[in-house]
CSV table of C-alpha atoms in Angstrom, one decimal:
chain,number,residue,atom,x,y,z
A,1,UNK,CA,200.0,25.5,-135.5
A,2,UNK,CA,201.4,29.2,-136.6
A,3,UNK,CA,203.0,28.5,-139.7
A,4,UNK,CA,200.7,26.2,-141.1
A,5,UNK,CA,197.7,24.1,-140.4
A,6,UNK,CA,196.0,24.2,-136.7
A,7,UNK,CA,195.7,21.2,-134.8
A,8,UNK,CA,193.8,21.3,-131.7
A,9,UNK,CA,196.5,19.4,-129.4
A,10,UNK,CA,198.6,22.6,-129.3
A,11,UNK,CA,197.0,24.1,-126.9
A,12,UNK,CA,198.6,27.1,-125.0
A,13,UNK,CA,198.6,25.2,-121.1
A,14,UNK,CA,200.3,22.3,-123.0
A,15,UNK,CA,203.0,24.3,-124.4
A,16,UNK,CA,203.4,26.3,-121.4
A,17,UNK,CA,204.4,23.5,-119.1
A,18,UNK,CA,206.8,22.1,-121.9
A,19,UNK,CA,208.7,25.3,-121.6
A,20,UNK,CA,208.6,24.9,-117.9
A,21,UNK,CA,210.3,21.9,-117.8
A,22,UNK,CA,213.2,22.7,-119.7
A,23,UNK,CA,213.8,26.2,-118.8
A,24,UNK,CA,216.4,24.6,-116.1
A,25,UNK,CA,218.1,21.9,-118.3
A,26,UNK,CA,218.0,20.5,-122.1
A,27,UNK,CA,216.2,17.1,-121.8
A,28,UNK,CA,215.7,14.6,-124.8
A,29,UNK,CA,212.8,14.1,-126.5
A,30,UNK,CA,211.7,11.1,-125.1
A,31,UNK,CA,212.7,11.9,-121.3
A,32,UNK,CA,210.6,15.3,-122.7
A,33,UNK,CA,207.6,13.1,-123.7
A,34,UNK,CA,207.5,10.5,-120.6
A,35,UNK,CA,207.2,14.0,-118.4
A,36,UNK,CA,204.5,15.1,-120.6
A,37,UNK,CA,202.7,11.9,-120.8
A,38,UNK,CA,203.9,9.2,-118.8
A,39,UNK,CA,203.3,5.9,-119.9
A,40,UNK,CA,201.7,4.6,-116.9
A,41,UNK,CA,198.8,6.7,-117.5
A,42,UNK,CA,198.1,4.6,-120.8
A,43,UNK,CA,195.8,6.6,-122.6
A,44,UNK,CA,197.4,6.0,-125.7
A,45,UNK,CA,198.0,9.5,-126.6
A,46,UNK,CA,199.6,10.9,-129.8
A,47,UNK,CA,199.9,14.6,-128.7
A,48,UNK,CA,203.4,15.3,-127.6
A,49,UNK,CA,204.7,16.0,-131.8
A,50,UNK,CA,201.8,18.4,-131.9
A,51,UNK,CA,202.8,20.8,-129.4
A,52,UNK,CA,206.5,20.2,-129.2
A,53,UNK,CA,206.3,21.3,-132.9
A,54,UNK,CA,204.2,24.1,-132.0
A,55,UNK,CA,206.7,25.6,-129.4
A,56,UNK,CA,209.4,25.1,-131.4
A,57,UNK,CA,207.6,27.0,-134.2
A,58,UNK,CA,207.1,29.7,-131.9
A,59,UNK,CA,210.8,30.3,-131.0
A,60,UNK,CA,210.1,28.5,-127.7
A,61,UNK,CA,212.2,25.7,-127.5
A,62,UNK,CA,215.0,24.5,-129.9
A,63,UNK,CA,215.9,21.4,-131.0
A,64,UNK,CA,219.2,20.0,-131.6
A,65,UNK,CA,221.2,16.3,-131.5
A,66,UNK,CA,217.6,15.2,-129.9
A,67,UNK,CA,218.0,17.3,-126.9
A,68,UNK,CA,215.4,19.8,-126.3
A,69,UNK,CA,216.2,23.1,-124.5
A,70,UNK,CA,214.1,26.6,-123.8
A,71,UNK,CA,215.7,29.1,-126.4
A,72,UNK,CA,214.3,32.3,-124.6
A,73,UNK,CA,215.0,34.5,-121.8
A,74,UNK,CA,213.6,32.8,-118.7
A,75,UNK,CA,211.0,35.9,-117.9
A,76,UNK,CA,209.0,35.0,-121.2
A,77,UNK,CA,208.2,32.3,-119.6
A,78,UNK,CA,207.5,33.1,-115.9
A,79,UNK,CA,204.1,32.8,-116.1
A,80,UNK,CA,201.5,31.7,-118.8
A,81,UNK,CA,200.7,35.9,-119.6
A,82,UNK,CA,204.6,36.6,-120.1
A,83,UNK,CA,204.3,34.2,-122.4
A,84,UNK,CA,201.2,34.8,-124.0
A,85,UNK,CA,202.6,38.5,-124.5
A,86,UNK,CA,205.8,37.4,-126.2
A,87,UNK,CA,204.0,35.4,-128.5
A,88,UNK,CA,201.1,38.4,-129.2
A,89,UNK,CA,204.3,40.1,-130.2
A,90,UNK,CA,206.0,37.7,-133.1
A,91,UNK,CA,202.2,36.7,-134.4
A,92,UNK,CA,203.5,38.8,-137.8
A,93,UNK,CA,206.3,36.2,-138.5
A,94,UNK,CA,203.3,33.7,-139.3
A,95,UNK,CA,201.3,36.0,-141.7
A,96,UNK,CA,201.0,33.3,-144.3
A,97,UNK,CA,199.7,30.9,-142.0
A,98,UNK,CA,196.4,30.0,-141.2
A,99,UNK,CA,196.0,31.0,-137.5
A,100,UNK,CA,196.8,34.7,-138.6
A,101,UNK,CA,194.6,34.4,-141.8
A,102,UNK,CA,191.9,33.2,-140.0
A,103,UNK,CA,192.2,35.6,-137.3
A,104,UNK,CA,192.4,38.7,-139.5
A,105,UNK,CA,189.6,37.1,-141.8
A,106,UNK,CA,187.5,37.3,-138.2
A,107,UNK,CA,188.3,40.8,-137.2
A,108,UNK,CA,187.2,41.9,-141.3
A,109,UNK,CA,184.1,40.2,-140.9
A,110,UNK,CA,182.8,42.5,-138.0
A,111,UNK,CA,179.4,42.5,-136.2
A,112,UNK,CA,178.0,40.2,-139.0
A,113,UNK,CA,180.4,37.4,-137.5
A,114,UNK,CA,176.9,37.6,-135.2
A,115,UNK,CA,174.7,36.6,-138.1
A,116,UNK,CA,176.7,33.2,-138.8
A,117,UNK,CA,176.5,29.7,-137.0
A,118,UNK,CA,177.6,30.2,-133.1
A,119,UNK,CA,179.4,26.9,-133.4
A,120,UNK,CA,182.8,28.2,-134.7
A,121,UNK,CA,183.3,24.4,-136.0
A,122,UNK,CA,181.2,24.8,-138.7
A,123,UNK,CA,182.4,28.0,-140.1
A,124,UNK,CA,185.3,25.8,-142.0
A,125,UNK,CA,183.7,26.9,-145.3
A,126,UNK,CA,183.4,30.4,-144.5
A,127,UNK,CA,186.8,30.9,-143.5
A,128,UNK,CA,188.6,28.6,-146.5
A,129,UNK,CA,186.1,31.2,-148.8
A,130,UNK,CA,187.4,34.2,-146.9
A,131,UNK,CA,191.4,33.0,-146.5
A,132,UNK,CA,191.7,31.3,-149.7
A,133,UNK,CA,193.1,28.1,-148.0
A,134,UNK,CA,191.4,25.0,-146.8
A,135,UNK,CA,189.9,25.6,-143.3
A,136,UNK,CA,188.6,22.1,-141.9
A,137,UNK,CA,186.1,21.9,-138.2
A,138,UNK,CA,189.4,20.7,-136.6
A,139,UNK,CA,191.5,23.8,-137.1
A,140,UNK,CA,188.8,25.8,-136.3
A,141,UNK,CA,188.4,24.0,-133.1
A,142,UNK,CA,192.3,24.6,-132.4
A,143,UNK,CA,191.6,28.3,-133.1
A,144,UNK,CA,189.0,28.9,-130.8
A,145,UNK,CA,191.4,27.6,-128.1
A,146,UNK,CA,194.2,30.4,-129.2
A,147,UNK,CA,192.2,33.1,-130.1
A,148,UNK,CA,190.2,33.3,-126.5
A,149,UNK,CA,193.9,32.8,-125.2
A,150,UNK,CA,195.7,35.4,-127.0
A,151,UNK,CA,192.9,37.7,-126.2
A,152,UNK,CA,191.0,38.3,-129.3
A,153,UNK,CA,187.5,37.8,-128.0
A,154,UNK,CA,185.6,36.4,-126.0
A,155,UNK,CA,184.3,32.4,-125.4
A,156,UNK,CA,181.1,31.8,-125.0
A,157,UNK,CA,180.4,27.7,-125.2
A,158,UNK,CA,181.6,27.3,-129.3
A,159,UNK,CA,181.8,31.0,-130.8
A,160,UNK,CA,184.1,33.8,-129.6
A,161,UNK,CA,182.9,37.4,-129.0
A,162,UNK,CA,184.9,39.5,-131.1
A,163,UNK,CA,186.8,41.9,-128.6
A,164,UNK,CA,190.9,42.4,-128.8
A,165,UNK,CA,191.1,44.4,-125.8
A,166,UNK,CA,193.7,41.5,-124.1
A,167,UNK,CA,195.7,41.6,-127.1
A,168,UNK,CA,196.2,45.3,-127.7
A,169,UNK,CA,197.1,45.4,-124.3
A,170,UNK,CA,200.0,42.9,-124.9
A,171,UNK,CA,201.0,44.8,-128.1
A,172,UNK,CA,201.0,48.2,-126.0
A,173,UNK,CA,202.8,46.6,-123.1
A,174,UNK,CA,205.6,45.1,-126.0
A,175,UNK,CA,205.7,48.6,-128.1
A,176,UNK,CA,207.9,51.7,-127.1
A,177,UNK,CA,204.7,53.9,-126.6
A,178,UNK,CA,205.0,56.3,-123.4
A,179,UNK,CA,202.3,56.4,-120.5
A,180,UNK,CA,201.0,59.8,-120.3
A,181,UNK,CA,202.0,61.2,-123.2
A,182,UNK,CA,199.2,62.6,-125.9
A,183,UNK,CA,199.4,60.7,-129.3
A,184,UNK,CA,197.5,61.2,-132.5
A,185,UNK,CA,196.0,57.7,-133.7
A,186,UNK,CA,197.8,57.5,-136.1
A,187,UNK,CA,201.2,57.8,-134.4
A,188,UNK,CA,199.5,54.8,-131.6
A,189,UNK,CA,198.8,52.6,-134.9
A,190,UNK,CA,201.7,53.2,-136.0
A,191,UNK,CA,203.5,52.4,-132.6
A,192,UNK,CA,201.6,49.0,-132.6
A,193,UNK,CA,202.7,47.8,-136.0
A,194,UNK,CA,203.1,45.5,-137.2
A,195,UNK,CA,202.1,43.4,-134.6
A,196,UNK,CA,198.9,44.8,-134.4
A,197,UNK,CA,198.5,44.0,-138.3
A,198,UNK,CA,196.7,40.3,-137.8
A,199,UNK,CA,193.4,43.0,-136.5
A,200,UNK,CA,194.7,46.2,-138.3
A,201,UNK,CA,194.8,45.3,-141.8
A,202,UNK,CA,194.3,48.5,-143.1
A,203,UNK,CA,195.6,51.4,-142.0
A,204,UNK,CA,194.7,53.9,-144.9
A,205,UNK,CA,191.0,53.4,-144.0
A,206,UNK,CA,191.4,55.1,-141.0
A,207,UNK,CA,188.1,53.1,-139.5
A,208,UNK,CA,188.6,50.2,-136.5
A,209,UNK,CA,187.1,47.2,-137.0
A,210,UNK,CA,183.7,46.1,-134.6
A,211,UNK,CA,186.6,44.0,-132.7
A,212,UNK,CA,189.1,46.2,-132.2
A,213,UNK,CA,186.5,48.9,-131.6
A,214,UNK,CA,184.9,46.8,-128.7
A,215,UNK,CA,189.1,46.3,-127.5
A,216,UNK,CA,189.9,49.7,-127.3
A,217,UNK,CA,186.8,50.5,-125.7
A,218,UNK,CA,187.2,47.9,-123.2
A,219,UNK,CA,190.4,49.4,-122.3
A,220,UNK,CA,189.3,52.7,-122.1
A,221,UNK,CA,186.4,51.7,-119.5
A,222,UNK,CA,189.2,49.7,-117.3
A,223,UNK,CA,191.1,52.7,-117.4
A,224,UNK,CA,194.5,51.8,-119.2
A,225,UNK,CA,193.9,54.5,-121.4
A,226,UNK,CA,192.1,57.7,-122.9
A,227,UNK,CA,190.3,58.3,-125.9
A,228,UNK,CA,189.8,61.9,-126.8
A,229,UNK,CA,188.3,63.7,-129.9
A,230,UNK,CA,190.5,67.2,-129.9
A,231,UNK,CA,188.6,69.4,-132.5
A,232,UNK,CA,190.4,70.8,-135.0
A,233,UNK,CA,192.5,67.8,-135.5
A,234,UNK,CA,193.0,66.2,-139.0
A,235,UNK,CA,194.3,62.8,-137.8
A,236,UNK,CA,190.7,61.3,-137.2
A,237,UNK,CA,189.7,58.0,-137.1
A,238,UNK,CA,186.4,56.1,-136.5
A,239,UNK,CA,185.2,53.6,-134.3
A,240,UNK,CA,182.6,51.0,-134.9
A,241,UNK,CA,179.5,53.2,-133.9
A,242,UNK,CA,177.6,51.4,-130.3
A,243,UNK,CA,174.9,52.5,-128.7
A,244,UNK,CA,176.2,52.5,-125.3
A,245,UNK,CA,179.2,54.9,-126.7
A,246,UNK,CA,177.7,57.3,-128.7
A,247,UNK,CA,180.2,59.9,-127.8
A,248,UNK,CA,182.7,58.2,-129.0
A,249,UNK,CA,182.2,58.3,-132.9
A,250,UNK,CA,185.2,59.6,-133.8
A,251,UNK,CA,188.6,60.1,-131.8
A,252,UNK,CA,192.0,62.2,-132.7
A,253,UNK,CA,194.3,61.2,-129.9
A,254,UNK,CA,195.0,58.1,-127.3
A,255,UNK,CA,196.9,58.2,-123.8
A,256,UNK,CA,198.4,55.2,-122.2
A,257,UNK,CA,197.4,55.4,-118.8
């Protein structure tokens, strides 16, 4: 699902109550699977490879002699945000793959994402042109599913409004950034990476994206921090220019709040 190709079966509830039922004991596989999908529902599904896979991927679970135990801390998995927060965290181990290619291929495209096809299925060839790798409807189904869970935008029916506020406030939560302490930009970029790289791809520029503009803007208005333009100040960066936030062109320093 990371690593490689996305499959829309690994979906983030899925994997969640995998991890719940072995974060007491290791079970088998097959005990594993009858819990997940008992037999006497007969609905002939072919699921459970596709999301056991996936957790184990993530550094969920591990795998050994059949037996299939939870191979984190207990609190990453206390409830579905702890553990959408560890895996916001590690999403820079699975750079190659095509959830993170996709994902950062997104966040580049910016406000004309808004000109394209609202059903995200058939923006397959736009992505694979984008990503360099093949992108079919079906992974770009599965990646609607993660990327409205992780918190990189919004769902609305088939397309997702670009807006990373939910995942920079997992990043921020995971980093060793201070609340109520004045930092330049780029000492809070720099704070964030590299897990913040799948929507901060370049750093040099010194410009946020439309999505990541609309995130930290969002987090700003639900008061979890503080934007501020200090003049004088040669760390400046720029935010995707709005309407609504016209006053907030350029900024020198964030607060955690």
């Amino acid at each position: 699902m990371f690593g490689d190709k996305m499959v829309t079966p690994a979906i983030p509830e899925r994997i969640f109550a995998l991890c719940k039922i072995v974060e007491k004991n290791p079970i088998s596989s097959a005990d594993l699977k009858e819990k997940m999908e008992p037999d006497y529902l007969e609905n002939g599904s072919v699921y459970f490879n596709d999301y056991r896979k996936a957790a184990e991927e993530l550094g969920l679970i591990a795998i050994s002699d059949d037996l299939v135990s939870l191979a984190v801390n207990p609190k990453v998995i206390k409830t579905i945000t702890s553990m959408r927060i560890y895996i916001n965290a590690t999403l820079e181990k699975y750079n190659t793959g095509q959830f993170y290619q996709v994902t950062n291929a997104y966040f580049e495209k910016g406000s004309d994402i808004f000109k394209e096809d609202k059903n995200i299925a058939n923006l397959s060839p736009l992505f694979s042109e984008m990503t360099g790798m093949p992108v079919d409807a079906m992974a770009m189904r599965a990646w609607r599913f993660w990327a409205s869970f992780l918190g990189f935008g919004y769902l609305q029916d088939m397309f997702i409004i670009p807006n990373a506020n939910v995942f920079l406030s997992d990043v921020i939560v995971s980093s060793e950034l201070e609340k109520k302490r004045l930092y330049s930009v780029t000492e809070f970029v720099n704070a964030i990476t590299p897990m913040a790289n799948i929507v901060i791809s370049d750093i040099s520029s010194k410009k946020f994206s439309y999505g990541v503009s609309n995130g930290l803007r969002a987090l700003q208005d639900a008061g979890r921090i503080k934007m501020e333009h200090i003049h004088d100040q040669e760390d400046m960066w720029t935010l995707y220019p709005l309407r609504a936030y016209s006053n907030d062109a350029t900024i020198t320093h964030i607060t955690i709040l």
